[in-house]
Amino acid sequence: MKISDKLAARQTFSFEIFPPKGDLPLEKAYEVASSLAEHRPDWISVTYSAGGSGNSENTVAIAGDIEGKLDTSALAHLTCMGATAADVDAYVASLAAAGVENILALRGDRRPGRDVVDFAHASDLIAYLRQNHGDLCIGAACYPEGHVESPSEDESYQSLYLKQEAGADYLVSQLFFNNEDFYRFREKCLRHRIKLPIVAGIMPFTSVKQIQRMAFNCGASIPVKVVKRLVQAGDDPEAQAQAGIEYACEQLEDLAANGVDGLHVYSMNKPSIAAAAATAMRACGYIA
Ligand code: FAD
């Protein structure tokens, strides 16, 4: 089922997984996806070479398994940096063969040796998909604190507006730790005539090192309240991870209470994170 239809019907709840590396990657991914599907999410998204991992070969196979074997909608990511139109056509054909009708159209991060070929920006990919593969439901990325490369706030909203005009059906946000940033972003989108549904993406921090890496990679700011939680957790890795899950659940509850269009949990292939988020969302009545 198309994600746009789900978003039109209700506030959604979803998870993200990434194709694992190493031996038996498909079996491992299937195991993780099965655990996530037990919570009956509206969809599970599958990343494409996220973080420059180069791990994209299994995205379609995993998404196909989620649709076909787990009876759950799948959202397959695709990045266009370095891709040709023929590459995109071949990817879309493999999605159709796997029974996947939802795609998240992304540019991908800049990396040495990967130059622009047919698509410079995500909006170019979205326009191409809309014109040539119009039946797909197309999602796009957004950034409550602005994209790290954006020279100005105005430019950031301008490029989002282009995604909408190119034919995106909805937006999924980058992670953020301060809900006020998301609420401000939501209001400003409306002022910039961006009317697409916006799904809020939440990733629990798991350690001091991991949150530093995330802040550096995607430009998310770390509020003092998060620093305090980490200080209270001290050097104990388990206490740090627990603090992260608790904080993320509080964020999710607050977003749910503030009329968010959808909640997307970056569950990082950890079924325990998905279970904690689903329990919190059930307790506050966001999901049944
Ligand atoms: P774009 O929309 O092209 O934006 C990139 C930059 O270019 C921005 O600064 C934007 O303001 C600017 N820009 C856009 N259009 C124009 C224009 N016409 N003129 C001038 N400037 C313009 N990465 C992966 O590799 N794999 C994944 O699976 C993946 N999944 C993600 C999922 C989500 C929900 C999010 C938020 C990000 C994900 N990423 C993933 C990371 C993403 O690829 C990076 O953030 C990337 O740097 C930008 O992607 P984009 O689609 O937003 O690009």
PDB file of N, CA, C and O and ligand atoms in Angstrom, residues 16 46-52 77 79 104-110 114 120-123 141-143 147-151 155-156 159 162-163 172-174 266, ligand 1:
ATOM      1  N   GLU A  16      13.110   2.062  10.578  1.00  0.00           N
ATOM      2  CA  GLU A  16      14.116   1.980   9.510  1.00  0.00           C
ATOM      3  C   GLU A  16      15.131   0.889   9.828  1.00  0.00           C
ATOM      4  O   GLU A  16      15.528   0.730  10.988  1.00  0.00           O
ATOM      5  N   VAL A  46      14.151   0.756   4.179  1.00  0.00           N
ATOM      6  CA  VAL A  46      15.431   0.062   4.025  1.00  0.00           C
ATOM      7  C   VAL A  46      16.405   1.023   3.347  1.00  0.00           C
ATOM      8  O   VAL A  46      16.137   1.505   2.244  1.00  0.00           O
ATOM      9  N   THR A  47      17.511   1.327   4.022  1.00  0.00           N
ATOM     10  CA  THR A  47      18.441   2.329   3.503  1.00  0.00           C
ATOM     11  C   THR A  47      19.203   1.810   2.287  1.00  0.00           C
ATOM     12  O   THR A  47      19.241   0.597   2.011  1.00  0.00           O
ATOM     13  N   TYR A  48      19.835   2.754   1.597  1.00  0.00           N
ATOM     14  CA  TYR A  48      20.602   2.463   0.382  1.00  0.00           C
ATOM     15  C   TYR A  48      21.972   3.087   0.579  1.00  0.00           C
ATOM     16  O   TYR A  48      22.119   4.308   0.540  1.00  0.00           O
ATOM     17  N   SER A  49      22.936   2.246   0.896  1.00  0.00           N
ATOM     18  CA  SER A  49      24.308   2.748   0.994  1.00  0.00           C
ATOM     19  C   SER A  49      24.446   3.897   1.983  1.00  0.00           C
ATOM     20  O   SER A  49      25.210   4.825   1.756  1.00  0.00           O
ATOM     21  N   ALA A  50      23.666   3.866   3.087  1.00  0.00           N
ATOM     22  CA  ALA A  50      23.661   4.997   4.015  1.00  0.00           C
ATOM     23  C   ALA A  50      25.022   5.184   4.671  1.00  0.00           C
ATOM     24  O   ALA A  50      25.722   4.233   4.966  1.00  0.00           O
ATOM     25  N   GLY A  51      25.376   6.440   4.888  1.00  0.00           N
ATOM     26  CA  GLY A  51      26.640   6.768   5.532  1.00  0.00           C
ATOM     27  C   GLY A  51      27.830   6.406   4.660  1.00  0.00           C
ATOM     28  O   GLY A  51      28.949   6.237   5.144  1.00  0.00           O
ATOM     29  N   GLY A  52      27.574   6.278   3.339  1.00  0.00           N
ATOM     30  CA  GLY A  52      28.669   5.960   2.431  1.00  0.00           C
ATOM     31  C   GLY A  52      29.171   4.536   2.600  1.00  0.00           C
ATOM     32  O   GLY A  52      30.288   4.204   2.225  1.00  0.00           O
ATOM     33  N   HIS A  77      14.922   2.993  -0.076  1.00  0.00           N
ATOM     34  CA  HIS A  77      15.650   4.233  -0.345  1.00  0.00           C
ATOM     35  C   HIS A  77      16.418   4.100  -1.665  1.00  0.00           C
ATOM     36  O   HIS A  77      16.789   2.990  -2.071  1.00  0.00           O
ATOM     37  N   THR A  79      19.630   6.551  -3.669  1.00  0.00           N
ATOM     38  CA  THR A  79      20.399   7.795  -3.830  1.00  0.00           C
ATOM     39  C   THR A  79      20.780   7.942  -5.310  1.00  0.00           C
ATOM     40  O   THR A  79      20.978   6.940  -6.010  1.00  0.00           O
ATOM     41  N   LEU A 104      12.085   6.226  -1.400  1.00  0.00           N
ATOM     42  CA  LEU A 104      12.545   7.480  -0.802  1.00  0.00           C
ATOM     43  C   LEU A 104      13.661   8.007  -1.701  1.00  0.00           C
ATOM     44  O   LEU A 104      14.718   7.377  -1.816  1.00  0.00           O
ATOM     45  N   ALA A 105      13.403   9.130  -2.360  1.00  0.00           N
ATOM     46  CA  ALA A 105      14.318   9.651  -3.387  1.00  0.00           C
ATOM     47  C   ALA A 105      15.300  10.641  -2.774  1.00  0.00           C
ATOM     48  O   ALA A 105      14.912  11.710  -2.297  1.00  0.00           O
ATOM     49  N   LEU A 106      16.584  10.263  -2.800  1.00  0.00           N
ATOM     50  CA  LEU A 106      17.628  11.031  -2.108  1.00  0.00           C
ATOM     51  C   LEU A 106      18.775  11.352  -3.047  1.00  0.00           C
ATOM     52  O   LEU A 106      19.010  10.629  -4.025  1.00  0.00           O
ATOM     53  N   ARG A 107      19.530  12.384  -2.689  1.00  0.00           N
ATOM     54  CA  ARG A 107      20.745  12.658  -3.453  1.00  0.00           C
ATOM     55  C   ARG A 107      21.879  11.741  -2.998  1.00  0.00           C
ATOM     56  O   ARG A 107      22.660  11.230  -3.790  1.00  0.00           O
ATOM     57  N   GLY A 108      21.986  11.548  -1.676  1.00  0.00           N
ATOM     58  CA  GLY A 108      23.136  10.825  -1.132  1.00  0.00           C
ATOM     59  C   GLY A 108      24.219  11.805  -0.743  1.00  0.00           C
ATOM     60  O   GLY A 108      24.228  12.952  -1.206  1.00  0.00           O
ATOM     61  N   ASP A 109      25.120  11.358   0.118  1.00  0.00           N
ATOM     62  CA  ASP A 109      26.191  12.251   0.568  1.00  0.00           C
ATOM     63  C   ASP A 109      27.272  12.362  -0.483  1.00  0.00           C
ATOM     64  O   ASP A 109      27.507  11.430  -1.247  1.00  0.00           O
ATOM     65  N   ARG A 110      27.934  13.512  -0.488  1.00  0.00           N
ATOM     66  CA  ARG A 110      29.063  13.701  -1.406  1.00  0.00           C
ATOM     67  C   ARG A 110      30.220  12.840  -0.948  1.00  0.00           C
ATOM     68  O   ARG A 110      30.528  12.805   0.242  1.00  0.00           O
ATOM     69  N   ARG A 114      32.701  10.098  -6.481  1.00  0.00           N
ATOM     70  CA  ARG A 114      31.306   9.897  -6.886  1.00  0.00           C
ATOM     71  C   ARG A 114      30.747  11.245  -7.349  1.00  0.00           C
ATOM     72  O   ARG A 114      30.365  12.083  -6.524  1.00  0.00           O
ATOM     73  N   ALA A 120      21.667  16.078 -10.233  1.00  0.00           N
ATOM     74  CA  ALA A 120      22.489  16.881  -9.312  1.00  0.00           C
ATOM     75  C   ALA A 120      21.846  16.958  -7.927  1.00  0.00           C
ATOM     76  O   ALA A 120      22.537  17.040  -6.912  1.00  0.00           O
ATOM     77  N   HIS A 121      20.526  16.965  -7.912  1.00  0.00           N
ATOM     78  CA  HIS A 121      19.810  17.145  -6.641  1.00  0.00           C
ATOM     79  C   HIS A 121      18.687  16.109  -6.529  1.00  0.00           C
ATOM     80  O   HIS A 121      18.210  15.590  -7.546  1.00  0.00           O
ATOM     81  N   ALA A 122      18.247  15.904  -5.295  1.00  0.00           N
ATOM     82  CA  ALA A 122      17.147  14.952  -5.101  1.00  0.00           C
ATOM     83  C   ALA A 122      15.923  15.368  -5.912  1.00  0.00           C
ATOM     84  O   ALA A 122      15.201  14.517  -6.452  1.00  0.00           O
ATOM     85  N   SER A 123      15.703  16.687  -6.026  1.00  0.00           N
ATOM     86  CA  SER A 123      14.508  17.133  -6.774  1.00  0.00           C
ATOM     87  C   SER A 123      14.577  16.710  -8.247  1.00  0.00           C
ATOM     88  O   SER A 123      13.551  16.471  -8.877  1.00  0.00           O
ATOM     89  N   ALA A 141      13.612  13.573   1.681  1.00  0.00           N
ATOM     90  CA  ALA A 141      14.196  13.917   2.982  1.00  0.00           C
ATOM     91  C   ALA A 141      14.018  15.398   3.296  1.00  0.00           C
ATOM     92  O   ALA A 141      14.009  16.234   2.393  1.00  0.00           O
ATOM     93  N   CYS A 142      13.891  15.710   4.595  1.00  0.00           N
ATOM     94  CA  CYS A 142      13.887  17.114   5.022  1.00  0.00           C
ATOM     95  C   CYS A 142      14.697  17.245   6.311  1.00  0.00           C
ATOM     96  O   CYS A 142      14.989  16.235   6.974  1.00  0.00           O
ATOM     97  N   TYR A 143      15.044  18.486   6.644  1.00  0.00           N
ATOM     98  CA  TYR A 143      16.028  18.730   7.706  1.00  0.00           C
ATOM     99  C   TYR A 143      15.532  19.832   8.648  1.00  0.00           C
ATOM    100  O   TYR A 143      15.655  21.022   8.324  1.00  0.00           O
ATOM    101  N   HIS A 147      19.907  21.573   6.106  1.00  0.00           N
ATOM    102  CA  HIS A 147      20.902  20.605   5.621  1.00  0.00           C
ATOM    103  C   HIS A 147      22.301  21.204   5.825  1.00  0.00           C
ATOM    104  O   HIS A 147      22.493  22.408   5.657  1.00  0.00           O
ATOM    105  N   VAL A 148      23.254  20.338   6.185  1.00  0.00           N
ATOM    106  CA  VAL A 148      24.598  20.846   6.511  1.00  0.00           C
ATOM    107  C   VAL A 148      25.244  21.664   5.383  1.00  0.00           C
ATOM    108  O   VAL A 148      26.056  22.541   5.657  1.00  0.00           O
ATOM    109  N   GLU A 149      24.872  21.394   4.140  1.00  0.00           N
ATOM    110  CA  GLU A 149      25.502  22.125   3.026  1.00  0.00           C
ATOM    111  C   GLU A 149      24.763  23.410   2.681  1.00  0.00           C
ATOM    112  O   GLU A 149      25.268  24.208   1.883  1.00  0.00           O
ATOM    113  N   SER A 150      23.565  23.617   3.222  1.00  0.00           N
ATOM    114  CA  SER A 150      22.754  24.774   2.814  1.00  0.00           C
ATOM    115  C   SER A 150      23.410  26.073   3.274  1.00  0.00           C
ATOM    116  O   SER A 150      23.662  26.244   4.467  1.00  0.00           O
ATOM    117  N   PRO A 151      23.633  26.996   2.355  1.00  0.00           N
ATOM    118  CA  PRO A 151      24.272  28.255   2.757  1.00  0.00           C
ATOM    119  C   PRO A 151      23.343  29.142   3.584  1.00  0.00           C
ATOM    120  O   PRO A 151      23.806  29.982   4.342  1.00  0.00           O
ATOM    121  N   GLU A 155      17.502  29.088   1.417  1.00  0.00           N
ATOM    122  CA  GLU A 155      17.893  28.129   0.376  1.00  0.00           C
ATOM    123  C   GLU A 155      17.411  26.727   0.745  1.00  0.00           C
ATOM    124  O   GLU A 155      16.960  25.958  -0.102  1.00  0.00           O
ATOM    125  N   SER A 156      17.486  26.427   2.038  1.00  0.00           N
ATOM    126  CA  SER A 156      17.054  25.126   2.534  1.00  0.00           C
ATOM    127  C   SER A 156      15.562  24.897   2.238  1.00  0.00           C
ATOM    128  O   SER A 156      15.162  23.840   1.733  1.00  0.00           O
ATOM    129  N   SER A 159      14.874  24.505  -1.559  1.00  0.00           N
ATOM    130  CA  SER A 159      15.123  23.177  -2.148  1.00  0.00           C
ATOM    131  C   SER A 159      14.035  22.183  -1.712  1.00  0.00           C
ATOM    132  O   SER A 159      13.700  21.266  -2.462  1.00  0.00           O
ATOM    133  N   LEU A 162      11.169  22.779  -4.015  1.00  0.00           N
ATOM    134  CA  LEU A 162      11.423  22.148  -5.321  1.00  0.00           C
ATOM    135  C   LEU A 162      11.064  20.659  -5.287  1.00  0.00           C
ATOM    136  O   LEU A 162      10.552  20.115  -6.259  1.00  0.00           O
ATOM    137  N   LYS A 163      11.346  20.010  -4.145  1.00  0.00           N
ATOM    138  CA  LYS A 163      10.991  18.584  -4.043  1.00  0.00           C
ATOM    139  C   LYS A 163       9.467  18.410  -4.139  1.00  0.00           C
ATOM    140  O   LYS A 163       8.978  17.499  -4.800  1.00  0.00           O
ATOM    141  N   VAL A 172      10.244  12.890   5.029  1.00  0.00           N
ATOM    142  CA  VAL A 172      10.685  12.226   6.274  1.00  0.00           C
ATOM    143  C   VAL A 172      11.867  13.034   6.793  1.00  0.00           C
ATOM    144  O   VAL A 172      12.790  13.355   6.033  1.00  0.00           O
ATOM    145  N   SER A 173      11.845  13.348   8.093  1.00  0.00           N
ATOM    146  CA  SER A 173      12.878  14.256   8.599  1.00  0.00           C
ATOM    147  C   SER A 173      14.155  13.550   9.025  1.00  0.00           C
ATOM    148  O   SER A 173      14.138  12.379   9.420  1.00  0.00           O
ATOM    149  N   GLN A 174      15.225  14.307   8.950  1.00  0.00           N
ATOM    150  CA  GLN A 174      16.483  13.916   9.569  1.00  0.00           C
ATOM    151  C   GLN A 174      16.252  13.864  11.085  1.00  0.00           C
ATOM    152  O   GLN A 174      15.326  14.501  11.605  1.00  0.00           O
ATOM    153  N   TYR A 266      14.409   5.536  13.813  1.00  0.00           N
ATOM    154  CA  TYR A 266      15.654   4.999  13.265  1.00  0.00           C
ATOM    155  C   TYR A 266      16.134   3.925  14.244  1.00  0.00           C
ATOM    156  O   TYR A 266      16.867   4.208  15.189  1.00  0.00           O
TER     157      TYR A 266
HETATM  158  P1  FAD B   1      19.136  17.343  -1.854  1.00  0.00           P
HETATM  159  O1  FAD B   1      17.695  17.649  -1.707  1.00  0.00           O
HETATM  160  O2  FAD B   1      19.668  17.307  -3.246  1.00  0.00           O
HETATM  161  O3  FAD B   1      19.909  18.437  -0.984  1.00  0.00           O
HETATM  162  C1  FAD B   1      21.323  18.420  -0.822  1.00  0.00           C
HETATM  163  C2  FAD B   1      21.830  19.861  -0.696  1.00  0.00           C
HETATM  164  O4  FAD B   1      21.669  20.540  -1.950  1.00  0.00           O
HETATM  165  C3  FAD B   1      21.056  20.692   0.322  1.00  0.00           C
HETATM  166  O5  FAD B   1      21.939  21.591   0.942  1.00  0.00           O
HETATM  167  C4  FAD B   1      20.040  21.438  -0.525  1.00  0.00           C
HETATM  168  O6  FAD B   1      19.612  22.639   0.089  1.00  0.00           O
HETATM  169  C5  FAD B   1      20.837  21.679  -1.809  1.00  0.00           C
HETATM  170  N1  FAD B   1      19.970  21.766  -2.993  1.00  0.00           N
HETATM  171  C6  FAD B   1      18.939  20.948  -3.304  1.00  0.00           C
HETATM  172  N2  FAD B   1      18.403  21.295  -4.490  1.00  0.00           N
HETATM  173  C7  FAD B   1      19.130  22.357  -4.941  1.00  0.00           C
HETATM  174  C8  FAD B   1      19.088  23.173  -6.113  1.00  0.00           C
HETATM  175  N3  FAD B   1      18.179  22.958  -7.078  1.00  0.00           N
HETATM  176  N4  FAD B   1      20.014  24.167  -6.243  1.00  0.00           N
HETATM  177  C9  FAD B   1      20.950  24.375  -5.296  1.00  0.00           C
HETATM  178  N5  FAD B   1      21.032  23.636  -4.161  1.00  0.00           N
HETATM  179  C10 FAD B   1      20.146  22.653  -3.990  1.00  0.00           C
HETATM  180  N6  FAD B   1      21.892   8.702   2.558  1.00  0.00           N
HETATM  181  C11 FAD B   1      22.264   7.538   1.949  1.00  0.00           C
HETATM  182  O7  FAD B   1      23.358   7.454   1.384  1.00  0.00           O
HETATM  183  N7  FAD B   1      21.422   6.443   1.972  1.00  0.00           N
HETATM  184  C12 FAD B   1      20.215   6.463   2.579  1.00  0.00           C
HETATM  185  O8  FAD B   1      19.497   5.450   2.584  1.00  0.00           O
HETATM  186  C13 FAD B   1      19.811   7.680   3.227  1.00  0.00           C
HETATM  187  N8  FAD B   1      18.598   7.771   3.834  1.00  0.00           N
HETATM  188  C14 FAD B   1      18.192   8.969   4.370  1.00  0.00           C
HETATM  189  C15 FAD B   1      16.910   9.078   4.934  1.00  0.00           C
HETATM  190  C16 FAD B   1      16.475  10.287   5.486  1.00  0.00           C
HETATM  191  C17 FAD B   1      15.079  10.378   6.061  1.00  0.00           C
HETATM  192  C18 FAD B   1      17.341  11.416   5.494  1.00  0.00           C
HETATM  193  C19 FAD B   1      16.893  12.706   6.107  1.00  0.00           C
HETATM  194  C20 FAD B   1      18.617  11.319   4.940  1.00  0.00           C
HETATM  195  C21 FAD B   1      19.050  10.104   4.362  1.00  0.00           C
HETATM  196  N9  FAD B   1      20.312   9.981   3.768  1.00  0.00           N
HETATM  197  C22 FAD B   1      20.699   8.796   3.180  1.00  0.00           C
HETATM  198  C23 FAD B   1      21.260  11.118   3.775  1.00  0.00           C
HETATM  199  C24 FAD B   1      21.115  12.030   2.530  1.00  0.00           C
HETATM  200  O9  FAD B   1      21.518  11.307   1.385  1.00  0.00           O
HETATM  201  C25 FAD B   1      21.992  13.257   2.761  1.00  0.00           C
HETATM  202  O10 FAD B   1      21.467  14.061   3.763  1.00  0.00           O
HETATM  203  C26 FAD B   1      22.352  14.081   1.529  1.00  0.00           C
HETATM  204  O11 FAD B   1      23.453  14.921   1.892  1.00  0.00           O
HETATM  205  C27 FAD B   1      21.250  14.983   1.002  1.00  0.00           C
HETATM  206  O12 FAD B   1      20.235  14.277   0.459  1.00  0.00           O
HETATM  207  P2  FAD B   1      18.888  15.003  -0.079  1.00  0.00           P
HETATM  208  O13 FAD B   1      18.088  13.964  -0.733  1.00  0.00           O
HETATM  209  O14 FAD B   1      18.250  15.819   0.968  1.00  0.00           O
HETATM  210  O15 FAD B   1      19.556  15.983  -1.177  1.00  0.00           O
END
